[in-house]
PDB file of C-alpha atoms in Angstrom:
ATOM      1  CA  MET K   1      10.168  20.246 -14.734  1.00  0.00           C
ATOM      2  CA  THR K   2       8.290  17.483 -16.467  1.00  0.00           C
ATOM      3  CA  LEU K   3       7.552  14.417 -14.360  1.00  0.00           C
ATOM      4  CA  LYS K   4       8.251  11.372 -16.355  1.00  0.00           C
ATOM      5  CA  VAL K   5       7.562   7.868 -15.551  1.00  0.00           C
ATOM      6  CA  TYR K   6       8.220   4.641 -17.536  1.00  0.00           C
ATOM      7  CA  ASN K   7       5.077   3.066 -18.724  1.00  0.00           C
ATOM      8  CA  THR K   8       5.296  -0.593 -18.910  1.00  0.00           C
ATOM      9  CA  LEU K   9       2.544  -1.142 -21.035  1.00  0.00           C
ATOM     10  CA  THR K  10       3.912   1.276 -23.992  1.00  0.00           C
ATOM     11  CA  LYS K  11       7.493  -0.066 -22.473  1.00  0.00           C
ATOM     12  CA  LYS K  12       8.234   3.853 -22.958  1.00  0.00           C
ATOM     13  CA  GLU K  13       9.475   7.103 -20.965  1.00  0.00           C
ATOM     14  CA  GLU K  14       6.359   8.798 -20.707  1.00  0.00           C
ATOM     15  CA  GLU K  15       5.095  12.504 -19.361  1.00  0.00           C
ATOM     16  CA  PHE K  16       3.056  11.832 -16.185  1.00  0.00           C
ATOM     17  CA  LYS K  17      -0.285  13.273 -16.551  1.00  0.00           C
ATOM     18  CA  PRO K  18      -3.144  11.971 -14.292  1.00  0.00           C
ATOM     19  CA  ILE K  19      -6.557  11.536 -15.455  1.00  0.00           C
ATOM     20  CA  GLU K  20      -7.909  14.222 -13.413  1.00  0.00           C
ATOM     21  CA  ASP K  21      -6.073  17.957 -13.415  1.00  0.00           C
ATOM     22  CA  ARG K  22      -3.369  17.930 -10.592  1.00  0.00           C
ATOM     23  CA  LYS K  23      -5.430  14.779  -8.950  1.00  0.00           C
ATOM     24  CA  VAL K  24      -3.867  11.656  -8.351  1.00  0.00           C
ATOM     25  CA  LYS K  25      -5.382   8.434  -7.575  1.00  0.00           C
ATOM     26  CA  MET K  26      -2.978   5.733  -6.282  1.00  0.00           C
ATOM     27  CA  TYR K  27      -3.832   2.319  -5.430  1.00  0.00           C
ATOM     28  CA  VAL K  28      -1.117   0.065  -4.041  1.00  0.00           C
ATOM     29  CA  CYS K  29      -1.724  -3.394  -3.449  1.00  0.00           C
ATOM     30  CA  GLY K  30      -0.865  -4.239  -0.004  1.00  0.00           C
ATOM     31  CA  VAL K  31       0.203  -7.127   2.425  1.00  0.00           C
ATOM     32  CA  THR K  32      -1.560 -10.363   3.017  1.00  0.00           C
ATOM     33  CA  VAL K  33      -1.432 -10.082   6.662  1.00  0.00           C
ATOM     34  CA  TYR K  34      -0.457 -13.663   8.499  1.00  0.00           C
ATOM     35  CA  ASP K  35       2.799 -12.673   9.397  1.00  0.00           C
ATOM     36  CA  ASP K  36       5.471  -9.927   9.965  1.00  0.00           C
ATOM     37  CA  ILE K  37       6.206  -7.852   7.190  1.00  0.00           C
ATOM     38  CA  HIS K  38       9.430  -8.635   5.067  1.00  0.00           C
ATOM     39  CA  MET K  39      12.031  -6.360   3.314  1.00  0.00           C
ATOM     40  CA  GLY K  40       9.741  -6.605   0.022  1.00  0.00           C
ATOM     41  CA  HIS K  41       6.869  -5.181   2.259  1.00  0.00           C
ATOM     42  CA  ALA K  42       8.985  -2.388   3.376  1.00  0.00           C
ATOM     43  CA  ARG K  43      10.470  -1.545   0.278  1.00  0.00           C
ATOM     44  CA  SER K  44       7.129  -1.122  -1.204  1.00  0.00           C
ATOM     45  CA  MET K  45       5.700   1.216   1.578  1.00  0.00           C
ATOM     46  CA  ILE K  46       8.621   3.384   1.698  1.00  0.00           C
ATOM     47  CA  VAL K  47       8.672   3.659  -2.425  1.00  0.00           C
ATOM     48  CA  PHE K  48       4.823   4.805  -2.376  1.00  0.00           C
ATOM     49  CA  ASP K  49       5.269   6.793   0.611  1.00  0.00           C
ATOM     50  CA  MET K  50       8.047   8.475  -1.452  1.00  0.00           C
ATOM     51  CA  ILE K  51       6.233   9.213  -4.326  1.00  0.00           C
ATOM     52  CA  SER K  52       2.694  10.236  -2.648  1.00  0.00           C
ATOM     53  CA  ARG K  53       4.603  12.924  -0.473  1.00  0.00           C
ATOM     54  CA  TYR K  54       6.641  13.889  -4.041  1.00  0.00           C
ATOM     55  CA  LEU K  55       3.460  14.375  -5.996  1.00  0.00           C
ATOM     56  CA  ARG K  56       2.027  16.547  -3.020  1.00  0.00           C
ATOM     57  CA  HIS K  57       5.094  18.657  -2.743  1.00  0.00           C
ATOM     58  CA  GLN K  58       4.448  18.905  -6.541  1.00  0.00           C
ATOM     59  CA  GLY K  59       1.089  20.697  -5.297  1.00  0.00           C
ATOM     60  CA  TYR K  60      -0.941  17.145  -6.910  1.00  0.00           C
ATOM     61  CA  GLN K  61      -3.698  16.309  -4.987  1.00  0.00           C
ATOM     62  CA  VAL K  62      -3.087  12.626  -3.915  1.00  0.00           C
ATOM     63  CA  THR K  63      -5.533   9.895  -2.848  1.00  0.00           C
ATOM     64  CA  HIS K  64      -3.202   7.059  -1.702  1.00  0.00           C
ATOM     65  CA  VAL K  65      -4.855   3.873  -1.065  1.00  0.00           C
ATOM     66  CA  THR K  66      -3.017   0.431  -0.073  1.00  0.00           C
ATOM     67  CA  ASN K  67      -5.535  -2.796   1.051  1.00  0.00           C
ATOM     68  CA  PHE K  68      -5.012  -5.538   3.306  1.00  0.00           C
ATOM     69  CA  THR K  69      -5.684  -8.804   2.089  1.00  0.00           C
ATOM     70  CA  ASP K  70      -7.158 -10.317   5.926  1.00  0.00           C
ATOM     71  CA  VAL K  71      -8.636 -13.561   4.859  1.00  0.00           C
ATOM     72  CA  ASP K  72      -7.290 -16.199   2.428  1.00  0.00           C
ATOM     73  CA  ASP K  73      -5.750 -19.700   2.653  1.00  0.00           C
ATOM     74  CA  LYS K  74      -2.233 -18.757   4.487  1.00  0.00           C
ATOM     75  CA  ILE K  75      -4.152 -16.844   7.125  1.00  0.00           C
ATOM     76  CA  ILE K  76      -6.408 -19.205   7.649  1.00  0.00           C
ATOM     77  CA  ASN K  77      -3.893 -21.910   7.817  1.00  0.00           C
ATOM     78  CA  ARG K  78      -1.828 -19.809  10.177  1.00  0.00           C
ATOM     79  CA  ALA K  79      -4.832 -18.992  12.191  1.00  0.00           C
ATOM     80  CA  ASN K  80      -5.852 -22.676  12.820  1.00  0.00           C
ATOM     81  CA  GLU K  81      -1.886 -23.655  13.228  1.00  0.00           C
ATOM     82  CA  LEU K  82      -2.244 -20.784  16.351  1.00  0.00           C
ATOM     83  CA  GLY K  83      -5.776 -22.181  17.273  1.00  0.00           C
ATOM     84  CA  MET K  84      -7.104 -18.511  16.999  1.00  0.00           C
ATOM     85  CA  ASP K  85      -9.728 -16.588  14.744  1.00  0.00           C
ATOM     86  CA  PRO K  86      -8.346 -15.944  11.376  1.00  0.00           C
ATOM     87  CA  LEU K  87      -9.776 -12.409  11.539  1.00  0.00           C
ATOM     88  CA  GLU K  88      -7.885 -12.162  15.019  1.00  0.00           C
ATOM     89  CA  LEU K  89      -4.737 -13.016  13.568  1.00  0.00           C
ATOM     90  CA  SER K  90      -5.292 -10.499  10.875  1.00  0.00           C
ATOM     91  CA  ARG K  91      -6.261  -7.899  12.986  1.00  0.00           C
ATOM     92  CA  ASN K  92      -2.632  -8.596  15.363  1.00  0.00           C
ATOM     93  CA  TYR K  93      -0.707  -8.087  12.148  1.00  0.00           C
ATOM     94  CA  ILE K  94      -2.145  -5.148  10.640  1.00  0.00           C
ATOM     95  CA  GLU K  95      -1.221  -3.814  14.199  1.00  0.00           C
ATOM     96  CA  GLU K  96       2.193  -4.696  13.615  1.00  0.00           C
ATOM     97  CA  TYR K  97       2.328  -3.379   9.797  1.00  0.00           C
ATOM     98  CA  PHE K  98       1.375   0.292  11.349  1.00  0.00           C
ATOM     99  CA  ARG K  99       4.071  -0.105  13.969  1.00  0.00           C
ATOM    100  CA  ASP K 100       6.700  -0.981  11.733  1.00  0.00           C
ATOM    101  CA  ALA K 101       5.751   1.734   8.919  1.00  0.00           C
ATOM    102  CA  LYS K 102       6.030   4.413  11.905  1.00  0.00           C
ATOM    103  CA  ALA K 103       9.320   2.932  12.804  1.00  0.00           C
ATOM    104  CA  VAL K 104      10.920   3.530   9.377  1.00  0.00           C
ATOM    105  CA  GLY K 105       8.920   7.174   8.722  1.00  0.00           C
ATOM    106  CA  VAL K 106       6.253   5.703   6.314  1.00  0.00           C
ATOM    107  CA  LYS K 107       3.261   8.009   6.680  1.00  0.00           C
ATOM    108  CA  LYS K 108      -0.155   6.342   6.654  1.00  0.00           C
ATOM    109  CA  ALA K 109      -1.852   5.953   3.373  1.00  0.00           C
ATOM    110  CA  ASP K 110      -5.555   7.662   3.306  1.00  0.00           C
ATOM    111  CA  LEU K 111      -7.479   4.851   3.023  1.00  0.00           C
ATOM    112  CA  TYR K 112      -6.966   0.873   4.124  1.00  0.00           C
ATOM    113  CA  PRO K 113      -9.494  -0.918   2.679  1.00  0.00           C
ATOM    114  CA  LYS K 114      -9.535  -4.831   3.856  1.00  0.00           C
ATOM    115  CA  ALA K 115     -10.806  -7.771   1.758  1.00  0.00           C
ATOM    116  CA  SER K 116     -12.881  -8.927   4.285  1.00  0.00           C
ATOM    117  CA  GLU K 117     -14.930  -5.907   4.559  1.00  0.00           C
ATOM    118  CA  ASN K 118     -15.146  -5.151   0.612  1.00  0.00           C
ATOM    119  CA  ILE K 119     -15.218  -8.666  -1.096  1.00  0.00           C
TER     120      ILE K 119
END
């Protein structure tokens, strides 16, 4: 069976062909960690976990990366309201993110880069 995906650029359904044979690199824009996750975040986590699992089941070597935005105005403002360090606030919500992901059965991505460590 051929895997087909909808290409939003061409507006057509096309055969899935990774750049490297049998290797897939998925970069998923993750959450801005200033509050608890919501249903939209959970949907993204579940959908990309499902895609990763399916591709692995089909024999692809998958590298799944989901980032955390752990520094931005929302985080700084929330931290100021609570009287805490912004990165401490982010760390707390990242821990909550992982607890919530585990609770709904989502496997961890391969990497979780943070804005504070990469920009």
